[in-house]
mmCIF file of C-alpha atoms and ligand atoms in Angstrom:
data_model
loop_
_atom_site.group_PDB
_atom_site.id
_atom_site.type_symbol
_atom_site.label_atom_id
_atom_site.label_comp_id
_atom_site.label_asym_id
_atom_site.label_seq_id
_atom_site.Cartn_x
_atom_site.Cartn_y
_atom_site.Cartn_z
ATOM 1 C CA MET A 257 2.765 16.732 8.880
ATOM 2 C CA ASP A 258 -0.209 18.660 7.904
ATOM 3 C CA LYS A 259 -0.019 19.143 4.226
ATOM 4 C CA THR A 260 -2.653 16.618 2.597
ATOM 5 C CA ILE A 261 -0.912 14.890 -0.460
ATOM 6 C CA LEU A 262 -3.583 12.490 -1.324
ATOM 7 C CA ARG A 263 -7.152 12.895 -0.883
ATOM 8 C CA LEU A 264 -10.041 10.647 -1.038
ATOM 9 C CA GLU A 265 -13.452 12.039 -2.181
ATOM 10 C CA ASN A 266 -16.786 10.135 -1.548
ATOM 11 C CA LEU A 267 -14.650 7.250 -3.218
ATOM 12 C CA THR A 268 -17.080 4.453 -4.604
ATOM 13 C CA LYS A 269 -16.889 1.146 -6.480
ATOM 14 C CA ALA A 270 -19.389 -1.002 -6.871
ATOM 15 C CA TYR A 271 -19.273 -4.950 -8.270
ATOM 16 C CA GLN A 272 -21.796 -7.078 -9.474
ATOM 17 C CA LYS A 273 -22.619 -9.713 -7.216
ATOM 18 C CA PRO A 274 -21.694 -13.343 -8.103
ATOM 19 C CA ARG A 275 -25.198 -15.243 -9.439
ATOM 20 C CA THR A 276 -25.892 -18.134 -7.355
ATOM 21 C CA LYS A 277 -29.091 -19.137 -9.689
ATOM 22 C CA LEU A 278 -29.117 -19.313 -13.611
ATOM 23 C CA PHE A 279 -31.768 -16.893 -14.061
ATOM 24 C CA GLN A 280 -31.122 -14.286 -11.030
ATOM 25 C CA SER A 281 -30.557 -10.982 -12.263
ATOM 26 C CA LYS A 282 -27.350 -9.253 -11.564
ATOM 27 C CA LYS A 283 -27.228 -7.393 -8.375
ATOM 28 C CA SER A 284 -24.575 -5.101 -7.315
ATOM 29 C CA PHE A 285 -22.899 -4.013 -3.902
ATOM 30 C CA PHE A 286 -20.679 -1.644 -2.865
ATOM 31 C CA ALA A 287 -17.137 -3.000 -2.040
ATOM 32 C CA VAL A 288 -16.036 0.743 -1.246
ATOM 33 C CA ASN A 289 -18.966 2.840 -0.124
ATOM 34 C CA ASP A 290 -18.404 7.115 -0.332
ATOM 35 C CA VAL A 291 -15.491 6.979 1.217
ATOM 36 C CA SER A 292 -13.584 10.355 2.296
ATOM 37 C CA LEU A 293 -10.039 10.418 3.704
ATOM 38 C CA GLU A 294 -7.106 12.472 3.493
ATOM 39 C CA VAL A 295 -3.214 11.355 3.812
ATOM 40 C CA TYR A 296 -0.820 13.618 5.516
ATOM 41 C CA LYS A 297 2.513 14.298 3.894
ATOM 42 C CA GLY A 298 5.123 11.960 5.635
ATOM 43 C CA GLU A 299 2.885 10.073 7.818
ATOM 44 C CA SER A 300 1.695 6.489 8.158
ATOM 45 C CA LEU A 301 -1.853 6.244 7.859
ATOM 46 C CA GLY A 302 -3.356 2.481 8.555
ATOM 47 C CA ILE A 303 -6.610 1.341 6.650
ATOM 48 C CA VAL A 304 -7.673 -1.385 9.211
ATOM 49 C CA GLY A 305 -10.652 -3.822 8.469
ATOM 50 C CA GLU A 306 -11.919 -7.430 8.726
ATOM 51 C CA SER A 307 -11.232 -9.361 5.370
ATOM 52 C CA GLY A 308 -13.645 -8.277 2.599
ATOM 53 C CA SER A 309 -14.089 -4.883 3.724
ATOM 54 C CA GLY A 310 -13.030 -2.997 0.661
ATOM 55 C CA LYS A 311 -9.167 -2.407 1.932
ATOM 56 C CA THR A 312 -7.556 -3.852 -1.462
ATOM 57 C CA THR A 313 -10.000 -1.886 -3.431
ATOM 58 C CA ILE A 314 -9.253 1.020 -1.946
ATOM 59 C CA ALA A 315 -5.306 0.721 -2.909
ATOM 60 C CA LYS A 316 -6.138 -0.141 -6.533
ATOM 61 C CA MET A 317 -8.205 2.506 -6.886
ATOM 62 C CA ILE A 318 -5.247 4.588 -5.711
ATOM 63 C CA MET A 319 -3.053 2.591 -7.987
ATOM 64 C CA ASP A 320 -5.471 3.329 -10.893
ATOM 65 C CA LEU A 321 -5.866 -0.690 -11.021
ATOM 66 C CA VAL A 322 -9.450 -0.117 -10.812
ATOM 67 C CA HIS A 323 -11.673 2.701 -11.967
ATOM 68 C CA PRO A 324 -13.959 4.002 -9.001
ATOM 69 C CA THR A 325 -18.048 4.104 -9.771
ATOM 70 C CA SER A 326 -17.955 7.259 -8.740
ATOM 71 C CA GLY A 327 -15.744 9.897 -6.581
ATOM 72 C CA GLU A 328 -12.428 11.336 -6.897
ATOM 73 C CA ILE A 329 -9.076 10.927 -5.770
ATOM 74 C CA PHE A 330 -7.025 14.037 -5.465
ATOM 75 C CA PHE A 331 -2.675 13.570 -5.338
ATOM 76 C CA GLU A 332 -1.401 17.227 -4.484
ATOM 77 C CA ASN A 333 -4.763 18.596 -4.843
ATOM 78 C CA LYS A 334 -4.936 17.325 -8.628
ATOM 79 C CA LYS A 335 -8.107 15.511 -9.545
ATOM 80 C CA PHE A 336 -6.623 12.169 -11.186
ATOM 81 C CA SER A 337 -9.109 12.240 -13.685
ATOM 82 C CA GLU A 338 -8.458 15.694 -15.163
ATOM 83 C CA LEU A 339 -4.574 14.344 -15.672
ATOM 84 C CA ASP A 340 -3.858 14.061 -19.224
ATOM 85 C CA LEU A 341 -1.578 10.581 -19.963
ATOM 86 C CA LYS A 342 1.824 12.520 -18.718
ATOM 87 C CA GLY A 343 0.325 13.484 -15.773
ATOM 88 C CA ARG A 344 -0.982 9.894 -14.880
ATOM 89 C CA GLN A 345 2.449 8.918 -15.498
ATOM 90 C CA GLU A 346 3.965 10.664 -12.898
ATOM 91 C CA TRP A 347 1.263 10.017 -10.878
ATOM 92 C CA ARG A 348 1.927 5.915 -11.196
ATOM 93 C CA ARG A 349 5.847 6.586 -10.512
ATOM 94 C CA HIS A 350 5.058 8.455 -7.368
ATOM 95 C CA ILE A 351 2.785 6.460 -6.151
ATOM 96 C CA GLN A 352 3.680 2.188 -5.293
ATOM 97 C CA ILE A 353 2.990 -0.895 -3.901
ATOM 98 C CA VAL A 354 3.734 -3.329 -2.294
ATOM 99 C CA PHE A 355 1.540 -6.968 -1.712
ATOM 100 C CA GLN A 356 1.336 -9.629 0.559
ATOM 101 C CA ASP A 357 2.702 -12.132 -1.845
ATOM 102 C CA PRO A 358 6.191 -11.080 -2.928
ATOM 103 C CA TYR A 359 6.383 -14.204 -5.065
ATOM 104 C CA GLY A 360 3.469 -13.499 -6.818
ATOM 105 C CA SER A 361 4.648 -9.775 -7.744
ATOM 106 C CA LEU A 362 8.188 -10.884 -8.675
ATOM 107 C CA ASN A 363 9.268 -12.738 -12.138
ATOM 108 C CA PRO A 364 10.514 -15.862 -11.466
ATOM 109 C CA LYS A 365 12.688 -16.139 -14.266
ATOM 110 C CA LYS A 366 14.214 -12.951 -13.769
ATOM 111 C CA THR A 367 17.297 -11.912 -11.940
ATOM 112 C CA ILE A 368 16.589 -9.653 -8.853
ATOM 113 C CA GLY A 369 19.206 -7.293 -10.337
ATOM 114 C CA TRP A 370 16.995 -7.560 -13.679
ATOM 115 C CA THR A 371 13.774 -6.634 -11.624
ATOM 116 C CA LEU A 372 14.911 -3.705 -9.855
ATOM 117 C CA GLN A 373 16.442 -2.632 -12.671
ATOM 118 C CA GLU A 374 13.721 -2.810 -15.585
ATOM 119 C CA PRO A 375 11.779 0.451 -13.997
ATOM 120 C CA LEU A 376 14.604 2.585 -14.386
ATOM 121 C CA ASP A 377 15.278 1.193 -18.319
ATOM 122 C CA ILE A 378 11.555 1.867 -18.730
ATOM 123 C CA HIS A 379 11.327 5.607 -17.572
ATOM 124 C CA HIS A 380 14.829 5.910 -19.242
ATOM 125 C CA ILE A 381 16.403 7.018 -15.713
ATOM 126 C CA GLY A 382 20.221 7.416 -15.631
ATOM 127 C CA THR A 383 22.746 5.949 -17.609
ATOM 128 C CA LEU A 384 23.371 2.331 -17.762
ATOM 129 C CA LYS A 385 25.989 2.774 -14.919
ATOM 130 C CA GLU A 386 23.917 5.031 -13.086
ATOM 131 C CA ARG A 387 21.129 2.240 -13.056
ATOM 132 C CA GLU A 388 23.497 -0.409 -11.999
ATOM 133 C CA GLU A 389 24.947 1.711 -9.089
ATOM 134 C CA ALA A 390 21.442 2.300 -8.129
ATOM 135 C CA VAL A 391 20.139 -0.831 -7.828
ATOM 136 C CA LEU A 392 23.089 -1.873 -5.827
ATOM 137 C CA LYS A 393 22.508 1.088 -3.439
ATOM 138 C CA ILE A 394 18.741 0.171 -3.284
ATOM 139 C CA LEU A 395 19.909 -3.611 -2.454
ATOM 140 C CA GLU A 396 21.714 -1.835 0.504
ATOM 141 C CA ASP A 397 19.022 0.229 1.715
ATOM 142 C CA VAL A 398 17.091 -2.945 2.300
ATOM 143 C CA GLY A 399 19.698 -5.084 3.849
ATOM 144 C CA LEU A 400 20.318 -6.988 0.967
ATOM 145 C CA PRO A 401 24.047 -8.153 -0.272
ATOM 146 C CA GLY A 402 24.607 -6.772 -3.821
ATOM 147 C CA SER A 403 25.326 -10.205 -4.851
ATOM 148 C CA TYR A 404 22.023 -10.886 -5.100
ATOM 149 C CA ILE A 405 21.487 -8.746 -8.330
ATOM 150 C CA HIS A 406 22.738 -12.379 -9.496
ATOM 151 C CA HIS A 407 20.073 -14.508 -7.600
ATOM 152 C CA LEU A 408 16.424 -15.831 -8.790
ATOM 153 C CA PRO A 409 13.242 -15.130 -6.326
ATOM 154 C CA HIS A 410 13.169 -18.852 -5.343
ATOM 155 C CA GLU A 411 16.902 -18.485 -3.762
ATOM 156 C CA LEU A 412 15.541 -16.151 -1.265
ATOM 157 C CA SER A 413 13.832 -16.716 1.679
ATOM 158 C CA GLY A 414 10.363 -15.038 2.659
ATOM 159 C CA GLY A 415 11.511 -12.245 4.206
ATOM 160 C CA GLN A 416 14.137 -11.512 1.288
ATOM 161 C CA ARG A 417 11.635 -11.777 -0.997
ATOM 162 C CA GLN A 418 9.511 -9.050 0.603
ATOM 163 C CA ARG A 419 12.769 -7.047 0.898
ATOM 164 C CA VAL A 420 13.307 -6.985 -2.795
ATOM 165 C CA ALA A 421 9.708 -6.338 -3.271
ATOM 166 C CA ILE A 422 9.944 -3.071 -1.454
ATOM 167 C CA ALA A 423 13.051 -2.309 -3.029
ATOM 168 C CA ALA A 424 11.432 -2.582 -6.690
ATOM 169 C CA ALA A 425 8.543 -0.477 -5.467
ATOM 170 C CA LEU A 426 11.180 2.310 -4.184
ATOM 171 C CA ILE A 427 13.629 2.071 -7.064
ATOM 172 C CA LEU A 428 11.652 4.992 -8.655
ATOM 173 C CA LYS A 429 11.568 7.053 -5.479
ATOM 174 C CA PRO A 430 8.104 7.396 -5.378
ATOM 175 C CA GLN A 431 6.358 9.975 -2.335
ATOM 176 C CA ILE A 432 3.861 7.397 -1.350
ATOM 177 C CA LEU A 433 3.962 3.936 -0.441
ATOM 178 C CA LEU A 434 0.941 1.613 0.009
ATOM 179 C CA VAL A 435 1.545 -1.341 1.746
ATOM 180 C CA ASP A 436 -1.006 -3.781 1.528
ATOM 181 C CA GLU A 437 -0.979 -6.994 4.137
ATOM 182 C CA GLY A 438 2.693 -6.673 3.323
ATOM 183 C CA VAL A 439 4.035 -8.496 6.064
ATOM 184 C CA SER A 440 0.840 -10.800 6.659
ATOM 185 C CA ALA A 441 2.371 -13.472 5.368
ATOM 186 C CA LEU A 442 5.587 -13.512 7.508
ATOM 187 C CA ASP A 443 6.826 -15.055 10.881
ATOM 188 C CA VAL A 444 6.595 -12.657 13.471
ATOM 189 C CA SER A 445 10.170 -12.207 14.238
ATOM 190 C CA ILE A 446 10.578 -11.447 10.361
ATOM 191 C CA GLN A 447 7.638 -9.336 10.186
ATOM 192 C CA ALA A 448 9.301 -7.056 13.049
ATOM 193 C CA SER A 449 12.336 -6.596 10.903
ATOM 194 C CA ILE A 450 10.094 -5.719 7.741
ATOM 195 C CA LEU A 451 8.327 -3.222 10.257
ATOM 196 C CA ASN A 452 11.653 -1.722 11.114
ATOM 197 C CA LEU A 453 13.163 -1.444 7.856
ATOM 198 C CA LEU A 454 10.019 0.394 6.230
ATOM 199 C CA LYS A 455 10.438 2.711 9.223
ATOM 200 C CA ASP A 456 14.057 3.443 8.477
ATOM 201 C CA LEU A 457 13.153 3.735 4.856
ATOM 202 C CA GLN A 458 10.319 6.323 5.505
ATOM 203 C CA ASP A 459 13.161 8.733 6.949
ATOM 204 C CA LEU A 460 15.709 7.756 4.302
ATOM 205 C CA TYR A 461 13.150 8.162 1.285
ATOM 206 C CA ASN A 462 10.726 10.741 2.737
ATOM 207 C CA LEU A 463 7.915 8.461 2.478
ATOM 208 C CA THR A 464 4.288 8.638 3.000
ATOM 209 C CA TYR A 465 3.034 5.196 3.961
ATOM 210 C CA ILE A 466 -0.995 3.864 3.810
ATOM 211 C CA PHE A 467 -0.529 0.930 5.233
ATOM 212 C CA ILE A 468 -3.237 -1.834 4.885
ATOM 213 C CA SER A 469 -3.484 -4.797 7.386
ATOM 214 C CA HIS A 470 -6.232 -6.538 9.004
ATOM 215 C CA ASP A 471 -3.408 -7.219 12.368
ATOM 216 C CA LEU A 472 -4.288 -4.572 14.688
ATOM 217 C CA ASN A 473 -1.098 -4.941 16.490
ATOM 218 C CA VAL A 474 0.946 -4.500 13.180
ATOM 219 C CA ILE A 475 -1.596 -0.960 12.792
ATOM 220 C CA GLN A 476 -0.661 0.095 15.925
ATOM 221 C CA TYR A 477 2.728 -0.188 16.054
ATOM 222 C CA PHE A 478 3.492 1.152 12.583
ATOM 223 C CA CYS A 479 0.857 3.775 12.206
ATOM 224 C CA ASP A 480 0.322 7.607 13.530
ATOM 225 C CA ARG A 481 -3.305 7.616 12.260
ATOM 226 C CA VAL A 482 -5.688 4.669 11.481
ATOM 227 C CA ALA A 483 -8.610 4.292 9.354
ATOM 228 C CA VAL A 484 -11.474 1.775 10.542
ATOM 229 C CA LEU A 485 -13.347 0.252 7.163
ATOM 230 C CA TYR A 486 -16.115 -1.931 7.660
ATOM 231 C CA ASN A 487 -18.090 -3.413 4.792
ATOM 232 C CA GLY A 488 -16.910 -0.558 2.546
ATOM 233 C CA GLU A 489 -17.686 2.055 4.802
ATOM 234 C CA LEU A 490 -15.609 4.678 6.515
ATOM 235 C CA GLN A 491 -16.046 4.363 10.348
ATOM 236 C CA GLU A 492 -13.998 6.475 12.180
ATOM 237 C CA VAL A 493 -10.363 7.793 11.638
ATOM 238 C CA PHE A 494 -8.300 8.137 14.817
ATOM 239 C CA GLN A 495 -4.837 9.358 16.081
ATOM 240 C CA THR A 496 -2.900 5.959 17.219
ATOM 241 C CA GLU A 497 -1.045 7.621 20.446
ATOM 242 C CA ASN A 498 -4.817 8.963 21.223
ATOM 243 C CA PHE A 499 -6.771 5.272 21.235
ATOM 244 C CA ASP A 500 -7.320 5.208 24.698
ATOM 245 C CA LYS A 501 -8.275 8.741 24.914
ATOM 246 C CA GLU A 502 -11.040 9.184 22.108
ATOM 247 C CA LYS A 503 -14.711 7.942 21.788
ATOM 248 C CA HIS A 504 -14.888 5.251 19.425
ATOM 249 C CA CYS A 505 -17.586 3.967 17.517
ATOM 250 C CA ALA A 506 -19.157 0.521 18.120
ATOM 251 C CA TYR A 507 -17.079 -1.456 15.176
ATOM 252 C CA THR A 508 -14.187 -0.156 16.540
ATOM 253 C CA LYS A 509 -14.604 -0.878 19.687
ATOM 254 C CA LYS A 510 -15.576 -4.429 19.234
ATOM 255 C CA LEU A 511 -12.428 -4.908 16.835
ATOM 256 C CA PHE A 512 -10.021 -3.670 18.971
ATOM 257 C CA ALA A 513 -11.873 -5.697 21.736
ATOM 258 C CA SER A 514 -9.965 -8.935 20.358
ATOM 259 C CA VAL A 515 -6.669 -7.378 20.930
ATOM 260 C CA ALA A 516 -5.649 -8.753 24.255
ATOM 261 C CA ASP A 517 -3.327 -5.762 24.773
ATOM 262 C CA PRO A 518 -3.829 -3.084 21.800
ATOM 263 C CA LEU A 519 -1.094 -0.953 22.939
ATOM 264 C CA THR A 520 1.577 -4.224 22.764
ATOM 265 C CA LYS A 521 4.711 -3.191 20.806
ATOM 266 C CA ILE A 522 5.765 -5.602 18.796
HETATM 267 N N1 LIG B 91 -12.716 -7.718 -9.047
HETATM 268 C C1 LIG B 91 -14.004 -8.075 -8.497
HETATM 269 N N2 LIG B 91 -15.168 -8.362 -8.891
HETATM 270 C C2 LIG B 91 -16.352 -8.566 -8.141
HETATM 271 N N3 LIG B 91 -16.280 -8.430 -6.460
HETATM 272 C C3 LIG B 91 -15.263 -8.081 -6.036
HETATM 273 C C4 LIG B 91 -13.700 -7.652 -7.021
HETATM 274 N N4 LIG B 91 -12.745 -7.483 -6.086
HETATM 275 C C5 LIG B 91 -13.079 -7.517 -4.960
HETATM 276 N N5 LIG B 91 -14.334 -7.845 -4.749
HETATM 277 C C6 LIG B 91 -15.264 -7.727 -3.696
HETATM 278 O O1 LIG B 91 -15.268 -6.546 -3.105
HETATM 279 C C7 LIG B 91 -15.256 -7.065 -1.553
HETATM 280 C C8 LIG B 91 -14.018 -6.193 -0.596
HETATM 281 O O2 LIG B 91 -12.851 -6.823 -1.738
HETATM 282 P P1 LIG B 91 -11.013 -6.142 -1.333
HETATM 283 O O3 LIG B 91 -10.901 -5.100 -1.361
HETATM 284 O O4 LIG B 91 -10.574 -7.309 -1.477
HETATM 285 O O5 LIG B 91 -11.301 -6.586 0.465
HETATM 286 P P2 LIG B 91 -9.842 -6.439 1.571
HETATM 287 O O6 LIG B 91 -9.096 -6.044 1.045
HETATM 288 O O7 LIG B 91 -10.548 -5.881 2.928
HETATM 289 O O8 LIG B 91 -10.178 -8.177 1.931
HETATM 290 C C9 LIG B 91 -15.258 -8.279 -1.398
HETATM 291 O O9 LIG B 91 -16.618 -8.480 -1.023
HETATM 292 C C10 LIG B 91 -14.578 -8.790 -2.505
HETATM 293 O O10 LIG B 91 -15.235 -10.177 -2.693
HETATM 294 MG MG1 LIG B 92 -6.955 -7.301 0.924
#
């Protein structure tokens, strides 16, 4: 558990503030400000913070969807900015993401089978038969029947769609799975089943999770360590099981005071 798989070093993202007046000069602000953080192989690291604290911006920088203003990301000690094209493609394959709204990330006109097979086609993995078998296997692993390959996203429930989104993220066997508010849109009972599924998949696929949520109950249930973000700045990182034993910064105390029983398991 002590091997670092991913490291953020002084990661910063500045954006321009929207102008409120016509001739106002452009001002920038830090969506993410000087964040340094290590992610250990096999752990579930939570990133918690209120809306607008920079969680998704961190996820997008890790996914190479947003370029950092400054700072570096290291994957297994390799600097991302120094990787060649092949290295970048490898990186993208090994880090996948599940967003809050699977409906938005699944193509509404394509069958589940098509969506799950596409990444294997793009990366030329296996024969056609092996790809079809891999799709059926991943459906089974996320608890959906094989017949769902013929279904379209709108024929599925929210929880089932999130299972498909998880399957799509795992089909290329990544090392790291980012889950950005991945259960926030679901009913509590469905949330629990998806969280349990993610825990099972962690063992099955040897996954490292970066689990982003504003929901402290979910974070405490799911994560080994928790990083607290406020206004783009990292406040502290602590072991979940030591929550009661450690001294916390004022913001963390305030955040966790709003949870009725912080250690309640779902
Ligand atoms: N593309 C963008 N352009 C300008 N501001 C942005 C952009 N993306 C995010 N922001 C701003 O950056 C801040 C952090 O956003 P985000 O990372 O989405 O927070 P969170 O995921 O914690 O809710 C917010 O103030 C948001 O409005
Ligand atoms: Mg977000």
